[in-house]
Amino acid sequence: MRLSRLQVIDFRNYAQAELELQAGPTVLVGSNGQGKTNIVEAIGYLSTLGSHRVASDQPLIRRGAERAVIRAIVLNDDRELSVELEITAGKANRARIGRAPVGRTKDVIGIVRSVLFAPEDLSLVKGDPSDRRRFLDELLVQRYPRYAGVRSDYERVRAQRNALLRTAGMARRAGKSGDLSTLDAWDEHLIAHGAALLHGRLELVHDLSPHFQTAYAAISGSADDVAMRYRTLAEDVRADADDVDDPQAPEEEIGVPDIEELSALMRTRLAAMRAKEVERGMTLVGPHRDELLLRLDDFPAKGYASHGQSWSIALALRLAAYELLRAEGAEPILLLDDVFAELDAKRRAYLSEVAKAAEQTIITAAVEADVPDGLEATTHRVTAGTIAS
Ligand SMILES: Nc1ncnc2c1ncn2[C@@H]1O[C@H](COP(=O)(O)OP(=O)(O)OP(=O)(O)O)[C@@H](O)[C@H]1O
Ligand SMILES: [Mg+2]
């Protein structure tokens, strides 16, 4: 899929701007702080309903304006579809698909698919576990949009369960008994949404893992051995297909546990942790505590990988995401925000080939020299919230 047109109104530093987009590579050039990343962010927002830079919507709305609008015309083969999002800070966003308003903004997810590479991606390797969980969840939602609901249901239940635990914990500390009569019911809600989310993530890691290994080998040109593994409830759940303990054993797929098994696992852990949860006043069991482990030659990448190796791992994660989405459905748009300037010649050349082959790639660069030679692109100049061809 690709976009043929993008319009933003009161988005970041744009009062109003329009961009006609062709297939193949498009380059947005302009000096720092002019609005290049803002365009890429707008496209990313249409696909995930979130920004890669901020957790809240307020900064997306132009200072002094009340709401921002992102509008796009999406082309799937020859079928055209328009999507529109209206972002109002502190209120529910509104969406239109075609001309019709949609009941739930989440229904927009899945129409625009994109994979964004950004300088911030180094935190996928060097950052906190929450950065890697977010990577998984955003990809999961693009892969299967229904997980947007699973994710928000889980977060809602966790917040309510936390409130209950906090109140009970305070009561206990004050020498009272603390009412936990509804906790069992909350446990079941937590398990229902938590096990579903867990299952989606495990399946994702299982399917992403081979793409990750291939991409790392290609991008680094090295024989380093990389692996990803998902750790849940303090146990490693093996999600890599060809990692079998017994070398004599036939190549067999290690499957992803089913939802019943995962529910049982969560139930057991919740029972074991209950006293501690009340004491701490928060939920200590569930996918919000899990970790995507990245390993380089059998050491944790975080802490062991060099700067260059960390970059290769981060790029390999994004490339793997791109390959997975591409293999399973409409080809995603490749968004390359300021990445070429960070790369050495070999990695530039590789990423440049991927960009050339993609149905649509949008590249930002401060100077044209940062864009690899041979990347035949339509170039637009971005200056202080205006875009010129
Ligand atoms: N809500 C907002 N309202 C008005 N202007 C904003 C808002 N948010 C960000 N900006 C402005 O947008 C500009 C940053 O845009 P952007 O991040 O797209 O820059 P860029 O062209 O990618 O720059 P760089 O090359 O440094 O990455 C800054 O000038 C910033 O002040
Ligand atoms: Mg930028």
XYZ file of C-alpha atoms and ligand atoms in Angstrom:
421
model
C 0.000 0.000 0.000
C 1.043 3.596 -0.342
C -0.157 7.133 0.179
C -0.927 9.302 -2.809
C -1.612 12.363 -0.747
C -1.075 13.659 2.765
C -2.543 16.761 4.315
C -1.882 18.122 7.796
C -3.709 20.976 9.513
C -2.484 22.524 12.765
C -0.180 19.579 13.230
C 3.089 20.466 15.047
C 4.604 23.455 13.176
C 2.274 23.126 10.146
C -0.715 25.440 9.883
C -1.713 23.700 6.685
C 0.392 21.651 4.290
C -0.186 19.182 1.512
C 2.050 16.667 -0.091
C 1.445 14.671 -3.266
C 3.274 11.394 -2.930
C 4.585 9.100 -5.642
C 5.495 5.448 -5.464
C 9.152 4.767 -4.702
C 11.477 6.972 -2.661
C 10.567 10.522 -1.605
C 13.119 12.712 0.132
C 12.229 15.559 2.486
C 15.213 17.847 2.938
C 15.592 20.905 5.094
C 17.704 22.208 7.901
C 17.111 21.359 11.541
C 13.796 22.132 13.136
C 11.874 22.841 9.910
C 9.282 20.053 10.092
C 10.682 16.967 8.334
C 10.227 14.558 11.211
C 6.798 16.046 11.861
C 5.612 14.692 8.487
C 6.978 11.242 9.166
C 5.408 11.386 12.622
C 2.019 12.235 11.100
C 2.161 9.164 8.854
C 3.287 7.029 11.793
C 0.386 8.372 13.843
C -2.099 7.363 11.160
C -0.834 3.799 11.343
C -0.476 3.316 15.096
C -2.494 6.179 16.663
C 0.648 7.028 18.582
C 3.753 9.123 18.128
C 7.269 7.725 18.256
C 8.364 10.857 20.123
C 5.709 11.696 22.689
C 3.283 9.764 24.838
C 0.562 12.422 24.916
C -1.234 14.127 22.037
C -0.846 17.724 23.194
C 2.559 18.394 21.561
C 1.147 17.231 18.208
C -1.316 20.094 18.111
C 0.107 23.353 16.789
C 0.688 25.820 19.599
C -2.387 27.991 19.932
C -4.642 25.636 17.923
C -7.357 23.439 19.370
C -7.069 20.380 17.254
C -4.851 18.846 14.630
C -6.008 17.030 11.517
C -4.142 14.410 9.511
C -5.703 13.366 6.216
C -4.421 10.892 3.696
C -5.437 9.153 0.526
C -4.360 5.541 0.661
C -3.821 3.444 -2.439
C -4.112 -0.309 -2.232
C -3.397 -1.680 -5.698
C -5.746 0.699 -7.515
C -8.306 1.146 -4.785
C -8.402 4.578 -3.173
C -9.488 5.189 0.384
C -9.354 8.405 2.334
C -8.686 8.448 6.069
C -8.864 11.377 8.390
C -7.937 11.776 12.029
C -8.785 14.708 14.219
C -6.635 14.970 17.327
C -7.983 16.957 20.264
C -5.881 17.028 23.415
C -7.554 15.519 26.454
C -10.546 14.327 24.436
C -11.267 11.318 22.301
C -9.918 11.626 18.776
C -12.279 11.437 15.841
C -11.799 9.526 12.645
C -13.325 9.231 9.207
C -12.841 6.438 6.739
C -14.017 7.351 3.266
C -16.544 10.071 3.983
C -18.104 8.348 6.965
C -17.265 9.026 10.614
C -16.276 5.844 12.432
C -17.549 4.853 15.845
C -14.168 3.968 17.247
C -10.958 5.734 16.263
C -9.180 2.388 16.587
C -10.942 1.263 13.414
C -8.410 3.347 11.486
C -5.570 1.059 12.543
C -4.537 -1.248 9.748
C -5.416 1.064 6.858
C -2.035 2.779 6.752
C 0.805 0.403 7.522
C 4.262 1.791 8.130
C 7.592 0.988 9.702
C 9.540 3.932 11.029
C 13.310 4.017 11.497
C 14.473 6.888 13.678
C 17.566 7.985 15.574
C 15.647 7.146 18.773
C 15.731 3.474 17.771
C 19.007 2.937 19.575
C 16.899 2.793 22.724
C 15.430 -0.492 21.450
C 18.773 -1.973 22.453
C 20.095 0.393 25.101
C 16.851 1.552 26.675
C 14.536 0.149 29.300
C 12.440 -3.003 28.881
C 9.423 -0.743 28.326
C 10.972 0.476 25.038
C 11.119 -3.097 23.764
C 7.617 -3.906 24.993
C 6.339 -0.878 23.130
C 8.136 -2.015 19.977
C 6.431 -5.403 20.238
C 2.997 -3.996 21.001
C 3.044 -1.431 18.202
C 4.041 -4.090 15.732
C 1.478 -6.506 17.146
C -1.273 -3.938 16.666
C -0.229 -3.262 13.085
C -0.124 -6.986 12.446
C -3.487 -7.707 14.036
C -5.406 -4.467 14.763
C -7.744 -6.199 17.239
C -4.843 -6.167 19.723
C -5.321 -2.410 20.117
C -8.450 -3.305 22.117
C -6.712 -6.113 24.024
C -3.936 -3.732 25.009
C -6.229 -0.984 26.238
C -8.500 -3.464 28.065
C -5.452 -4.882 29.821
C -4.193 -1.432 30.823
C -7.631 -0.418 32.092
C -7.986 -3.556 34.225
C -4.441 -3.197 35.534
C -5.094 0.419 36.595
C -8.275 -0.573 38.416
C -6.642 -3.552 40.048
C -3.725 -1.331 41.115
C -6.149 1.119 42.725
C -7.748 -1.716 44.680
C -4.379 -3.089 45.809
C -3.204 0.359 46.805
C -6.262 1.040 48.964
C -6.093 -2.400 50.564
C -2.366 -2.025 51.178
C -2.867 1.322 52.898
C -5.670 -0.091 55.057
C -3.458 -2.989 56.114
C -0.629 -0.689 57.031
C -3.067 1.265 59.157
C -3.892 -1.937 61.008
C -7.237 -2.566 59.290
C -8.075 -5.635 57.255
C -8.476 -3.960 53.854
C -11.260 -5.075 51.541
C -9.987 -7.560 48.959
C -13.312 -9.265 48.269
C -13.331 -8.165 44.611
C -9.692 -9.005 43.914
C -10.427 -12.523 42.636
C -12.757 -11.088 40.021
C -10.118 -8.544 38.959
C -7.572 -11.342 38.737
C -9.749 -13.108 36.199
C -10.095 -9.953 34.083
C -6.360 -9.404 34.268
C -5.742 -13.004 33.232
C -8.221 -12.848 30.353
C -6.652 -9.776 28.722
C -3.115 -10.473 29.937
C -2.963 -14.000 28.537
C -4.370 -12.774 25.210
C -1.723 -10.050 24.983
C 0.969 -12.467 26.049
C -0.082 -14.931 23.392
C 0.005 -12.267 20.690
C 3.469 -11.152 21.738
C 4.843 -14.694 21.911
C 3.489 -15.527 18.488
C 4.999 -12.293 17.200
C 8.445 -12.989 18.648
C 8.280 -16.494 17.232
C 7.551 -15.211 13.741
C 9.816 -12.165 13.918
C 12.868 -14.028 15.145
C 13.998 -15.559 11.812
C 13.568 -12.194 10.039
C 15.635 -10.560 12.780
C 18.502 -12.992 12.390
C 18.541 -12.660 8.602
C 18.361 -8.875 8.771
C 21.157 -8.651 11.313
C 23.456 -10.820 9.202
C 22.710 -8.695 6.131
C 23.042 -5.315 7.789
C 26.131 -6.049 9.882
C 27.826 -8.326 7.374
C 29.150 -10.240 10.367
C 28.788 -13.760 11.642
C 27.725 -12.600 15.118
C 24.938 -14.700 16.465
C 21.882 -12.706 17.500
C 18.753 -14.032 19.130
C 15.570 -12.717 20.611
C 13.714 -14.368 23.428
C 10.634 -13.359 25.352
C 10.795 -13.583 29.118
C 7.488 -13.740 30.875
C 6.633 -14.196 34.542
C 10.328 -14.546 35.277
C 10.660 -17.519 32.984
C 12.014 -17.652 29.484
C 9.414 -18.791 27.057
C 11.294 -20.058 24.099
C 10.157 -18.378 20.991
C 12.930 -19.102 18.535
C 12.046 -21.830 16.136
C 15.365 -23.617 15.668
C 16.736 -23.447 19.192
C 16.437 -27.015 20.400
C 18.440 -28.216 23.406
C 19.220 -31.665 22.157
C 21.430 -31.381 19.077
C 20.306 -34.860 18.003
C 16.656 -33.905 18.083
C 15.016 -33.402 14.729
C 14.363 -29.784 13.726
C 11.116 -29.150 15.423
C 9.171 -25.983 15.958
C 8.879 -25.015 19.570
C 5.330 -23.837 19.629
C 3.825 -20.907 21.426
C 1.851 -22.007 24.504
C -1.889 -21.633 23.995
C -4.038 -19.132 25.858
C -5.249 -21.729 28.395
C -1.687 -22.609 29.353
C -0.738 -18.965 29.611
C -3.817 -18.249 31.728
C -2.899 -21.090 34.077
C 0.655 -19.769 34.313
C -0.610 -16.306 35.206
C -3.076 -17.700 37.744
C -0.342 -19.649 39.537
C 1.987 -16.640 39.603
C -0.755 -14.320 40.835
C -1.510 -16.674 43.722
C 2.169 -16.838 44.637
C 2.589 -13.074 44.476
C -0.614 -11.955 46.140
C 0.856 -11.060 49.538
C 3.616 -9.082 47.880
C 1.171 -7.299 45.588
C -0.909 -6.131 48.535
C 2.233 -5.055 50.360
C 3.517 -3.082 47.372
C 0.068 -1.905 46.327
C 0.477 -2.784 42.661
C 0.154 -5.507 40.045
C 3.412 -7.424 39.814
C 2.372 -10.203 37.436
C 1.528 -9.808 33.769
C 2.829 -8.737 30.369
C 3.581 -5.211 31.617
C 6.509 -6.749 33.525
C 7.821 -8.910 30.695
C 10.974 -8.433 28.719
C 12.084 -8.955 25.145
C 15.632 -10.210 25.556
C 18.076 -9.437 22.778
C 21.241 -11.439 22.769
C 24.496 -11.053 20.900
C 26.755 -14.100 20.928
C 24.818 -15.261 23.954
C 25.311 -12.097 25.999
C 22.606 -9.508 26.644
C 22.929 -6.931 23.859
C 22.236 -4.171 26.363
C 25.499 -3.705 28.180
C 27.625 -5.912 25.904
C 27.037 -4.780 22.336
C 29.275 -2.004 20.991
C 27.737 1.193 19.671
C 27.925 -0.034 16.069
C 26.579 -3.459 16.962
C 23.735 -1.855 18.893
C 22.829 0.181 15.822
C 22.854 -2.935 13.663
C 20.579 -4.713 16.130
C 18.165 -1.771 16.237
C 18.071 -1.580 12.435
C 17.620 -5.337 12.219
C 14.585 -5.114 14.513
C 12.949 -2.518 12.273
C 13.877 -4.383 9.113
C 12.463 -7.565 10.593
C 9.224 -5.724 11.379
C 9.099 -4.465 7.806
C 9.712 -7.918 6.324
C 7.140 -9.565 8.572
C 4.377 -7.066 7.751
C 5.271 -7.244 4.077
C 5.127 -11.026 4.056
C 1.695 -11.072 5.667
C -0.328 -8.333 4.056
C -0.248 -4.978 2.335
C 3.302 -3.719 2.015
C 4.068 -1.111 4.672
C 5.465 2.339 3.918
C 9.120 2.606 4.879
C 9.808 5.776 6.875
C 13.492 6.590 7.268
C 13.911 9.566 9.556
C 17.463 10.876 9.504
C 19.003 7.441 9.533
C 21.467 7.508 6.636
C 23.661 10.123 8.332
C 24.200 7.704 11.223
C 25.339 4.752 9.138
C 28.648 3.627 7.697
C 28.995 2.996 3.943
C 28.141 -0.688 4.084
C 24.977 -0.286 6.097
C 23.935 2.745 4.049
C 24.249 0.691 0.889
C 22.163 -2.117 2.317
C 19.377 0.102 3.619
C 19.428 2.011 0.363
C 18.688 -1.213 -1.546
C 15.759 -1.958 0.767
C 14.487 1.598 0.269
C 14.721 1.289 -3.511
C 12.787 -1.956 -3.574
C 10.005 -0.739 -1.280
C 6.674 0.307 -2.738
C 6.979 3.676 -0.989
C 9.791 5.120 1.116
C 9.888 8.507 2.792
C 13.337 9.700 3.768
C 14.243 12.787 5.742
C 17.679 14.379 5.653
C 19.162 17.693 6.735
C 21.294 17.856 3.594
C 20.934 16.066 0.288
C 24.436 14.650 0.659
C 23.094 12.413 3.452
C 20.922 10.566 0.938
C 22.835 7.722 -0.741
C 23.739 8.212 -4.409
C 21.659 6.217 -6.803
C 18.477 6.543 -4.788
C 16.275 8.070 -7.479
C 13.835 10.091 -5.436
C 11.279 12.849 -5.659
C 12.651 15.616 -3.466
C 10.688 18.168 -1.460
C 12.156 21.032 0.486
C 10.812 21.654 3.980
C 11.147 25.156 5.417
C 9.472 26.404 8.596
C 6.314 24.348 8.221
C 5.957 24.653 4.448
C 6.676 22.013 1.844
C 7.857 22.912 -1.656
C 8.465 20.555 -4.569
N 3.018 21.720 18.861
C 3.833 22.482 18.139
N 3.448 23.696 17.701
C 4.281 24.467 16.967
N 5.504 24.100 16.597
C 5.945 22.897 17.010
C 5.147 22.029 17.796
N 5.843 20.909 18.043
C 7.028 21.055 17.450
N 7.101 22.247 16.822
C 8.231 22.772 16.044
O 8.497 21.874 14.978
C 9.881 21.932 14.693
C 10.510 20.564 14.741
O 10.091 19.866 13.650
P 10.812 18.518 13.244
O 11.093 17.704 14.432
O 9.971 17.937 12.175
O 12.181 19.073 12.683
P 13.136 18.409 11.601
O 12.977 19.162 10.331
O 12.950 16.955 11.571
O 14.549 18.796 12.253
P 15.878 17.919 12.492
O 16.646 17.980 11.216
O 16.569 18.701 13.575
O 15.481 16.575 12.905
C 10.557 22.771 15.739
O 10.816 24.040 15.200
C 9.519 22.824 16.838
O 9.604 24.007 17.588
Mg 14.020 15.399 12.420
